[in-house]
Tab-separated table of C-alpha atoms in Angstrom:
chain	number	residue	atom	x	y	z
A	1	UNK	CA	72.893	87.799	15.754
A	2	UNK	CA	69.293	87.169	16.726
A	3	UNK	CA	68.785	87.166	20.489
A	4	UNK	CA	65.683	86.638	22.598
A	5	UNK	CA	66.058	87.055	26.352
A	6	UNK	CA	63.183	86.227	28.672
A	7	UNK	CA	62.794	87.597	32.182
A	8	UNK	CA	60.200	87.962	34.911
A	9	UNK	CA	59.845	84.375	36.053
A	10	UNK	CA	59.830	83.336	39.681
A	11	UNK	CA	57.850	81.778	42.491
A	12	UNK	CA	54.218	82.872	42.847
A	13	UNK	CA	51.303	81.610	44.901
A	14	UNK	CA	48.239	80.043	43.288
A	15	UNK	CA	45.882	82.754	42.122
A	16	UNK	CA	48.716	85.230	41.785
A	17	UNK	CA	50.002	87.194	38.818
A	18	UNK	CA	53.261	87.519	36.954
A	19	UNK	CA	54.425	89.452	33.895
A	20	UNK	CA	57.006	87.912	31.621
A	21	UNK	CA	59.125	89.924	29.201
A	22	UNK	CA	61.155	88.969	26.169
A	23	UNK	CA	63.785	91.421	24.957
A	24	UNK	CA	64.721	91.021	21.317
A	25	UNK	CA	67.770	92.137	19.353
A	26	UNK	CA	69.606	91.397	16.132
A	27	UNK	CA	66.598	91.673	13.798
A	28	UNK	CA	63.855	94.112	12.805
A	29	UNK	CA	61.473	93.310	15.631
A	30	UNK	CA	58.434	95.058	14.183
A	31	UNK	CA	58.352	92.805	11.111
A	32	UNK	CA	58.211	89.449	12.898
A	33	UNK	CA	55.421	87.699	14.749
A	34	UNK	CA	56.157	85.964	18.046
A	35	UNK	CA	55.006	83.140	20.283
A	36	UNK	CA	55.154	82.063	23.896
A	37	UNK	CA	55.779	78.337	24.373
A	38	UNK	CA	56.098	76.598	27.734
A	39	UNK	CA	57.496	73.327	29.015
A	40	UNK	CA	56.454	71.830	32.333
A	41	UNK	CA	59.159	69.882	34.188
A	42	UNK	CA	59.848	66.614	32.390
A	43	UNK	CA	57.126	67.258	29.800
A	44	UNK	CA	56.889	68.236	26.169
A	45	UNK	CA	56.480	71.647	24.570
A	46	UNK	CA	53.109	73.390	24.867
A	47	UNK	CA	52.230	76.429	22.770
A	48	UNK	CA	50.749	79.230	24.886
A	49	UNK	CA	50.075	82.261	22.704
A	50	UNK	CA	50.832	84.063	19.435
A	51	UNK	CA	50.908	87.720	18.438
A	52	UNK	CA	51.377	88.972	14.909
A	53	UNK	CA	53.864	91.678	13.976
A	54	UNK	CA	51.231	94.428	14.068
A	55	UNK	CA	49.417	92.948	17.103
A	56	UNK	CA	46.426	92.571	14.814
A	57	UNK	CA	46.178	88.805	15.238
A	58	UNK	CA	46.356	87.134	18.656
A	59	UNK	CA	45.695	83.523	19.616
A	60	UNK	CA	45.745	81.631	22.906
A	61	UNK	CA	45.817	78.009	23.947
A	62	UNK	CA	42.571	76.879	25.567
A	63	UNK	CA	44.431	76.232	28.830
A	64	UNK	CA	45.327	79.911	29.287
A	65	UNK	CA	42.567	81.794	27.457
A	66	UNK	CA	40.938	84.363	29.703
A	67	UNK	CA	43.830	84.315	32.187
A	68	UNK	CA	46.887	85.254	30.092
A	69	UNK	CA	47.365	88.308	27.861
A	70	UNK	CA	50.058	88.613	25.203
A	71	UNK	CA	51.280	92.010	24.028
A	72	UNK	CA	54.250	93.658	22.382
A	73	UNK	CA	55.956	97.036	22.169
A	74	UNK	CA	57.614	97.406	18.789
A	75	UNK	CA	59.321	100.638	19.863
A	76	UNK	CA	60.952	98.808	22.773
A	77	UNK	CA	61.636	95.556	20.860
A	78	UNK	CA	59.833	93.670	23.593
A	79	UNK	CA	57.236	90.922	23.947
A	80	UNK	CA	55.171	90.415	27.093
A	81	UNK	CA	52.946	87.824	28.724
A	82	UNK	CA	50.688	88.961	31.546
A	83	UNK	CA	49.666	85.910	33.556
A	84	UNK	CA	46.779	86.165	36.017
A	85	UNK	CA	44.976	83.538	38.060
A	86	UNK	CA	48.018	81.307	38.055
A	87	UNK	CA	47.595	77.616	38.825
A	88	UNK	CA	50.010	74.865	39.814
A	89	UNK	CA	49.706	73.439	36.296
A	90	UNK	CA	51.139	76.681	34.879
A	91	UNK	CA	54.506	75.772	36.417
A	92	UNK	CA	56.928	75.595	33.493
A	93	UNK	CA	59.828	77.157	31.671
A	94	UNK	CA	58.390	79.815	29.375
A	95	UNK	CA	60.122	80.469	26.056
A	96	UNK	CA	59.572	83.226	23.542
A	97	UNK	CA	59.998	82.019	19.982
A	98	UNK	CA	60.171	83.991	16.753
A	99	UNK	CA	57.996	83.106	13.800
A	100	UNK	CA	60.253	82.225	10.874
A	101	UNK	CA	58.386	84.202	8.248
A	102	UNK	CA	58.358	87.974	8.024
A	103	UNK	CA	54.986	89.677	8.173
A	104	UNK	CA	51.558	89.470	9.704
A	105	UNK	CA	48.969	86.710	9.546
A	106	UNK	CA	48.704	83.264	11.107
A	107	UNK	CA	51.568	81.334	12.784
A	108	UNK	CA	51.948	78.828	9.964
A	109	UNK	CA	55.735	78.943	9.774
A	110	UNK	CA	58.529	77.457	11.839
A	111	UNK	CA	59.728	78.945	15.133
A	112	UNK	CA	63.245	79.719	14.022
A	113	UNK	CA	64.773	81.344	17.090
A	114	UNK	CA	64.085	80.701	20.759
A	115	UNK	CA	65.146	82.358	23.978
A	116	UNK	CA	66.697	80.402	26.835
A	117	UNK	CA	63.492	80.539	28.841
A	118	UNK	CA	62.383	81.781	32.244
A	119	UNK	CA	61.069	79.487	34.980
A	120	UNK	CA	57.668	80.128	36.511
A	121	UNK	CA	56.801	78.162	39.639
A	122	UNK	CA	53.285	78.308	41.050
A	123	UNK	CA	53.204	76.947	44.581
A	124	UNK	CA	52.093	77.860	48.068
B	1	UNK	CA	41.474	69.751	18.675
B	2	UNK	CA	44.246	68.443	16.462
B	3	UNK	CA	46.550	65.841	18.018
B	4	UNK	CA	50.096	64.896	17.035
B	5	UNK	CA	51.336	61.502	18.227
B	6	UNK	CA	55.035	60.701	18.628
B	7	UNK	CA	56.652	57.570	20.076
B	8	UNK	CA	58.043	58.362	23.544
B	9	UNK	CA	61.422	56.898	22.717
B	10	UNK	CA	63.577	55.657	19.860
B	11	UNK	CA	66.936	53.918	20.233
B	12	UNK	CA	69.608	53.546	17.571
B	13	UNK	CA	73.219	52.452	17.355
B	14	UNK	CA	75.876	54.935	16.248
B	15	UNK	CA	76.242	55.084	12.477
B	16	UNK	CA	72.745	53.717	11.859
B	17	UNK	CA	69.596	55.530	10.739
B	18	UNK	CA	66.985	56.835	13.186
B	19	UNK	CA	63.408	57.488	12.101
B	20	UNK	CA	61.091	59.467	14.352
B	21	UNK	CA	57.438	59.577	13.384
B	22	UNK	CA	54.752	62.166	14.004
B	23	UNK	CA	51.203	60.997	13.405
B	24	UNK	CA	48.168	63.165	12.804
B	25	UNK	CA	44.922	63.071	10.868
B	26	UNK	CA	45.823	63.915	7.253
B	27	UNK	CA	49.040	65.535	8.452
B	28	UNK	CA	50.275	65.349	4.866
B	29	UNK	CA	48.077	68.366	4.123
B	30	UNK	CA	49.869	70.443	6.752
B	31	UNK	CA	53.388	71.850	7.029
B	32	UNK	CA	55.451	70.082	9.692
B	33	UNK	CA	58.372	71.565	11.583
B	34	UNK	CA	60.850	69.652	13.767
B	35	UNK	CA	62.893	70.794	16.765
B	36	UNK	CA	65.796	69.224	18.624
B	37	UNK	CA	66.116	69.868	22.343
B	38	UNK	CA	69.032	68.784	24.494
B	39	UNK	CA	68.765	68.673	28.307
B	40	UNK	CA	68.648	72.106	29.891
B	41	UNK	CA	68.646	73.871	26.519
B	42	UNK	CA	66.109	75.655	24.367
B	43	UNK	CA	64.700	73.910	21.286
B	44	UNK	CA	66.593	74.260	18.011
B	45	UNK	CA	64.899	74.092	14.617
B	46	UNK	CA	66.231	71.185	12.535
B	47	UNK	CA	63.610	70.756	9.763
B	48	UNK	CA	60.946	73.170	8.526
B	49	UNK	CA	58.161	72.917	5.966
B	50	UNK	CA	58.371	69.124	6.028
B	51	UNK	CA	61.853	68.756	4.544
B	52	UNK	CA	63.840	72.005	4.481
B	53	UNK	CA	66.999	72.316	6.581
B	54	UNK	CA	68.092	75.558	8.259
B	55	UNK	CA	71.640	76.638	7.627
B	56	UNK	CA	74.033	74.908	10.000
B	57	UNK	CA	71.974	71.724	10.305
B	58	UNK	CA	73.833	68.698	8.900
B	59	UNK	CA	72.563	67.014	5.728
B	60	UNK	CA	72.150	63.877	7.852
B	61	UNK	CA	68.839	65.386	9.013
B	62	UNK	CA	65.946	65.032	6.583
B	63	UNK	CA	62.171	65.032	6.709
B	64	UNK	CA	59.153	63.742	4.842
B	65	UNK	CA	55.394	64.081	5.183
B	66	UNK	CA	52.592	62.118	3.578
B	67	UNK	CA	49.194	60.760	4.480
B	68	UNK	CA	48.843	60.507	8.246
B	69	UNK	CA	52.560	60.422	9.118
B	70	UNK	CA	55.485	62.824	9.049
B	71	UNK	CA	58.962	61.432	9.582
B	72	UNK	CA	62.240	62.915	10.747
B	73	UNK	CA	65.168	60.827	9.546
B	74	UNK	CA	68.656	61.101	10.988
B	75	UNK	CA	71.299	59.227	8.991
B	76	UNK	CA	74.683	58.098	10.329
B	77	UNK	CA	73.587	58.886	13.863
B	78	UNK	CA	76.186	60.347	16.201
B	79	UNK	CA	76.324	60.485	19.994
B	80	UNK	CA	75.687	64.229	19.788
B	81	UNK	CA	72.284	63.609	18.189
B	82	UNK	CA	70.958	62.233	21.475
B	83	UNK	CA	68.125	64.605	22.398
B	84	UNK	CA	64.367	65.091	22.493
B	85	UNK	CA	62.714	65.765	19.148
B	86	UNK	CA	59.400	67.594	18.794
B	87	UNK	CA	57.157	67.928	15.745
B	88	UNK	CA	54.854	70.937	15.291
B	89	UNK	CA	52.068	72.104	12.970
B	90	UNK	CA	49.573	74.927	12.679
B	91	UNK	CA	45.969	73.820	12.962
B	92	UNK	CA	43.829	76.366	11.126
B	93	UNK	CA	40.615	74.699	12.307
B	94	UNK	CA	41.295	75.639	15.911
B	95	UNK	CA	43.731	78.543	15.388
B	96	UNK	CA	46.224	76.662	17.528
B	97	UNK	CA	49.905	75.844	17.168
B	98	UNK	CA	50.222	72.151	18.049
B	99	UNK	CA	53.265	70.230	19.279
B	100	UNK	CA	53.683	66.486	19.460
B	101	UNK	CA	54.518	64.936	22.816
B	102	UNK	CA	58.204	64.634	21.931
B	103	UNK	CA	60.472	61.650	21.291
B	104	UNK	CA	63.619	60.899	23.260
B	105	UNK	CA	66.335	59.651	20.922
B	106	UNK	CA	68.875	57.421	22.650
B	107	UNK	CA	72.156	56.562	20.947
B	108	UNK	CA	73.214	53.141	22.172
């Protein structure tokens, strides 16, 4: 059974930093690309970042580029999101989502499995 | 950047057909994926590559995509279908994954 479990969320002051993790199990982690997607309270889904299976291709939403860094450790079956310079508008539930197609390349396929999310609150 | 437009809400009586649209410039040339999200839960994939259904998703869920509009159709709507529905594409021009604003489906 595919499982994605996010952790690392919490309350942080504006300008602060946080590192999110996503622990994966139930599939060959190193062969799948992954995404971070967030959802602000009462709002729709917003894609944050993508990393290919080999880490060779990385993309960011304009709203987080230069502040957030996505990475992965295929030996540890884990995905990460380092978030710096946090702003109130970054407050959201952050989900990791698996790309539905095996292999490297662009995130053209569906996001077939999602974690339950971790809440990040940016407030003083 | 590429924009996907969904109606904020759609209402339908039980047993009827619900159609949720997702508008975008020449969206028919892109692959559209649809997700269902119930309150307090993570999104669940219901349609991928315009019209394919993942295993476990009822045949009542179908999708189409042409021109400037993609459509998620839910036949014989049940109370349990009440949820938010989100469409999603990959925009190669901007290297961005794009989601629509989401549509709240209410079963009357």
